[in-house]
Short mmCIF file of C-alpha atoms in Angstrom, two decimals:
data_model
loop_
_atom_site.label_atom_id
_atom_site.label_comp_id
_atom_site.label_asym_id
_atom_site.label_seq_id
_atom_site.Cartn_x
_atom_site.Cartn_y
_atom_site.Cartn_z
CA MET H 9 22.74 -7.90 8.75
CA ARG H 10 21.35 -4.42 8.97
CA LEU H 11 19.07 -4.90 5.93
CA VAL H 12 17.61 -8.09 7.38
CA ASN H 13 16.69 -6.30 10.60
CA LYS H 14 15.10 -3.39 8.71
CA SER H 15 13.17 -5.82 6.55
CA PHE H 16 11.90 -7.71 9.59
CA PHE H 17 10.94 -4.46 11.34
CA TYR H 18 9.16 -3.16 8.22
CA LYS H 19 7.19 -6.41 7.79
CA THR H 20 6.23 -6.41 11.47
CA CYS H 21 4.96 -2.82 11.26
CA SER H 22 3.05 -3.70 8.09
CA VAL H 23 1.26 -6.59 9.80
CA ILE H 24 0.42 -4.38 12.79
CA ARG H 25 -0.99 -1.67 10.47
CA TYR H 26 -3.15 -4.29 8.75
CA TYR H 27 -4.64 -5.62 11.98
CA VAL H 28 -5.25 -2.13 13.40
CA MET H 29 -7.11 -1.28 10.19
CA CYS H 30 -9.19 -4.48 10.49
CA LEU H 31 -10.06 -3.72 14.12
CA TYR H 32 -11.02 -0.12 13.35
CA HIS H 33 -13.32 -1.08 10.45
CA TYR H 34 -14.31 -4.55 11.71
CA ASN H 35 -17.96 -4.30 10.60
CA ARG H 36 -17.30 -3.09 7.02
CA PHE H 37 -13.84 -4.46 6.29
CA ARG H 38 -13.25 -8.18 5.84
CA GLY H 39 -9.82 -9.60 5.11
CA SER H 40 -8.48 -13.10 5.42
CA ALA H 41 -5.07 -14.74 5.65
CA MET H 42 -1.85 -12.72 5.77
CA SER H 43 -1.80 -9.33 4.12
CA MET H 44 0.86 -6.63 3.95
CA VAL H 45 0.00 -2.95 4.01
CA GLY H 46 2.81 -0.52 3.24
CA ARG H 47 3.45 2.94 4.60
CA LYS H 48 1.36 6.05 3.95
CA ASN H 49 -1.61 4.26 2.41
CA ALA H 50 -4.99 5.96 2.69
CA ILE H 51 -8.04 3.68 2.87
CA TYR H 52 -11.40 5.44 3.28
CA LEU H 53 -14.60 3.50 3.89
CA GLU H 54 -17.72 5.65 3.80
CA LYS H 55 -20.89 4.84 5.72
CA GLY H 56 -22.78 1.97 4.09
CA SER H 57 -19.76 0.77 2.11
CA SER H 58 -17.98 -2.57 2.24
CA MET H 59 -14.52 -3.85 1.39
CA LYS H 60 -13.59 -7.54 1.26
CA TRP H 61 -10.37 -9.23 0.26
CA GLY H 62 -9.07 -12.76 0.03
CA GLY H 63 -5.78 -14.22 1.16
CA ARG H 64 -2.39 -12.62 0.61
CA VAL H 65 -3.04 -9.05 -0.41
CA ILE H 66 -0.03 -6.74 -0.71
CA LEU H 67 -0.36 -2.95 -0.90
CA ASN H 68 2.92 -1.11 -1.32
CA ASP H 69 3.41 2.48 -0.17
CA HIS H 70 1.38 5.62 -0.94
CA ASN H 71 -1.80 4.01 -2.31
CA PHE H 72 -5.25 5.62 -2.11
CA ILE H 73 -8.40 3.52 -1.80
CA GLN H 74 -11.81 5.15 -1.36
CA VAL H 75 -14.94 3.02 -1.07
CA LYS H 76 -18.40 4.58 -1.18
CA GLY H 77 -20.00 1.43 -2.60
CA HIS H 78 -18.46 -2.04 -2.65
CA LEU H 79 -14.92 -3.25 -3.32
CA GLN H 80 -14.02 -6.93 -3.50
CA ILE H 81 -10.43 -8.10 -4.03
CA GLY H 82 -9.44 -11.73 -4.56
CA GLY H 83 -6.41 -13.49 -3.10
CA GLY H 84 -2.92 -13.11 -4.49
CA PHE H 85 -3.46 -9.39 -5.18
CA GLY H 86 -0.52 -7.01 -5.41
CA MET H 87 -0.64 -3.24 -5.89
CA ASN H 88 2.53 -1.25 -6.42
CA SER H 89 3.05 2.30 -5.16
CA PHE H 90 0.99 5.44 -5.86
CA GLY H 91 -2.09 3.54 -7.08
CA ARG H 92 -5.68 4.72 -6.78
CA ILE H 93 -8.91 2.72 -6.52
CA VAL H 94 -12.15 4.68 -6.11
CA ALA H 95 -15.36 2.63 -5.84
CA HIS H 96 -18.53 4.73 -5.86
CA ASP H 97 -20.58 1.78 -7.14
CA ASN H 98 -18.91 -1.65 -7.33
CA ILE H 99 -15.41 -2.86 -8.22
CA SER H 100 -14.67 -6.58 -8.27
CA ILE H 101 -11.06 -7.75 -8.71
CA GLY H 102 -10.30 -11.45 -9.19
CA THR H 103 -7.48 -13.60 -7.87
CA HIS H 104 -3.80 -13.27 -8.81
CA VAL H 105 -4.06 -9.68 -10.08
CA THR H 106 -0.91 -7.55 -10.17
CA ILE H 107 -1.10 -3.77 -10.55
CA GLY H 108 1.85 -1.56 -11.48
CA GLN H 109 2.72 1.91 -10.19
CA MET H 110 0.40 4.90 -10.58
CA VAL H 111 -2.60 2.89 -11.82
CA ALA H 112 -6.07 4.42 -11.44
CA ILE H 113 -9.22 2.27 -11.28
CA LEU H 114 -12.30 4.51 -11.25
CA ASP H 115 -15.92 3.33 -11.52
CA HIS H 116 -17.36 6.83 -11.97
CA ASP H 117 -17.28 10.00 -14.04
CA HIS H 118 -18.12 13.48 -12.83
CA ASP H 119 -21.47 14.73 -14.13
CA TYR H 120 -20.97 18.38 -15.01
CA ARG H 121 -23.81 20.56 -16.29
CA LEU H 122 -23.92 24.10 -17.62
CA ILE H 123 -26.40 25.97 -15.40
CA ASN H 124 -26.84 29.73 -15.88
CA ASP H 125 -23.56 29.89 -17.83
CA LYS H 126 -21.70 28.22 -14.96
CA LEU H 127 -20.21 24.76 -14.97
CA GLN H 128 -21.49 22.87 -11.93
CA LEU H 129 -20.94 19.37 -10.60
CA GLU H 130 -24.26 17.52 -10.49
CA GLY H 131 -22.96 14.28 -8.99
CA TYR H 132 -21.46 11.18 -10.53
CA ILE H 133 -22.24 8.72 -13.31
CA THR H 134 -21.26 5.23 -12.13
CA ALA H 135 -20.95 1.77 -13.63
CA PRO H 136 -19.37 -1.34 -12.06
CA ILE H 137 -15.91 -2.62 -12.98
CA ARG H 138 -14.99 -6.31 -13.10
CA ILE H 139 -11.38 -7.44 -13.38
CA GLY H 140 -10.93 -11.19 -13.91
CA ASN H 141 -8.34 -13.65 -12.62
CA ASN H 142 -4.63 -13.69 -13.59
CA VAL H 143 -4.49 -10.08 -14.81
CA TRP H 144 -1.39 -7.92 -15.00
CA ILE H 145 -1.97 -4.16 -15.27
CA GLY H 146 1.15 -2.20 -16.27
CA ASP H 147 2.36 1.13 -14.87
CA LYS H 148 0.30 4.30 -15.28
CA CYS H 149 -2.82 2.63 -16.69
CA THR H 150 -6.31 4.00 -16.18
CA ILE H 151 -9.35 1.69 -15.96
CA LEU H 152 -12.63 3.58 -16.43
CA LYS H 153 -16.23 2.86 -15.41
CA GLY H 154 -18.25 0.02 -16.89
CA VAL H 155 -15.25 -2.07 -18.00
CA ASN H 156 -15.12 -5.86 -17.82
CA ILE H 157 -11.62 -7.31 -18.09
CA GLY H 158 -11.50 -11.05 -18.76
CA ASP H 159 -9.20 -13.69 -17.31
CA ASN H 160 -5.52 -14.08 -18.30
CA VAL H 161 -5.04 -10.52 -19.57
CA VAL H 162 -1.96 -8.29 -19.80
CA ILE H 163 -2.55 -4.53 -20.04
CA GLY H 164 0.46 -2.61 -21.33
CA ALA H 165 1.86 0.44 -19.54
CA HIS H 166 0.24 3.86 -20.09
CA SER H 167 -3.00 2.32 -21.43
CA LEU H 168 -6.48 3.79 -21.12
CA VAL H 169 -9.03 0.99 -20.78
CA ASN H 170 -12.51 2.33 -21.55
CA LYS H 171 -14.03 -0.76 -23.23
CA ASP H 172 -14.32 -4.44 -22.34
CA VAL H 173 -11.21 -6.60 -22.71
CA PRO H 174 -11.63 -10.24 -23.82
CA SER H 175 -9.99 -13.11 -21.94
CA ASN H 176 -6.56 -14.41 -22.99
CA SER H 177 -5.39 -11.19 -24.60
CA ILE H 178 -2.70 -8.51 -24.48
CA VAL H 179 -3.99 -4.94 -24.82
CA GLY H 180 -2.33 -1.56 -24.94
CA GLY H 181 -2.63 2.01 -26.17
CA VAL H 182 -4.89 5.02 -25.73
CA PRO H 183 -7.62 3.85 -25.95
CA ALA H 184 -6.56 0.24 -25.30
CA LYS H 185 -6.88 -2.18 -28.21
CA VAL H 186 -6.21 -5.90 -28.43
CA LEU H 187 -2.62 -6.30 -29.64
CA ARG H 188 -2.65 -10.09 -29.72
CA SER H 189 -4.18 -13.08 -28.02
CA ILE H 190 -2.42 -15.34 -25.55
CA PRO H 191 -2.47 -18.97 -26.73
CA GLU H 192 -3.53 -21.56 -24.20
CA ILE H 193 -0.82 -24.06 -23.31
CA SER H 194 -1.96 -27.59 -22.55
CA ARG H 195 0.09 -29.54 -20.05
#
C-alpha cells in the first residue's frame, strides 16, 4: 500500500511541475495532452526561442534541456534519466521516440580559433537535427549536428551518430554504421 501512495504522490507532483512550467513559459512553451516531468530536470528557454511538444511526453529525472533556437517534440516521447538536449538552431523529434539514459542530442559544435597563440571560443557552428518517427535511441548515445535520422530506426547503445541514418535500419558503433535493415511486415 505504501508504494501505491508514493507513486500517486510522485505522479501528482510531476503533473503540478509540468503545469507550473507551462504557466511560467506560456508564450514560448507549448505542450498538449498529459505530460510527466520528473524531478530535478532543468529546462532553459532563452529569449526568442520556442519549445513545442505533442501529447504524452515523459521526462524522467535529472534531464537538461536548453533551447536557444527551436525544439519540437512529437507525441509519445520518452526520455530516460540524465539526458541532454541542446538546441542552438533547430531540433525536430518525431512521434513515438524513446531515448535511453545519458543520451546527448546537440545541434552545434564549438568554433575555436587560434588567435595570438591562444585558443579562443569564437561562437558556435550549428546545423539542424531531425529525428523521425518510431525511433529508439539506446543508452549513452550522442547525436551530433546536421544529422537526419529516418523513421523506424534503432540506435545501439554507446553510438556516435554524426551522419544521416536511413529509415528502417539498426545502427551502432563509433561512428554509427548501418548494421542491418529492419524488414517491413505486412499485416
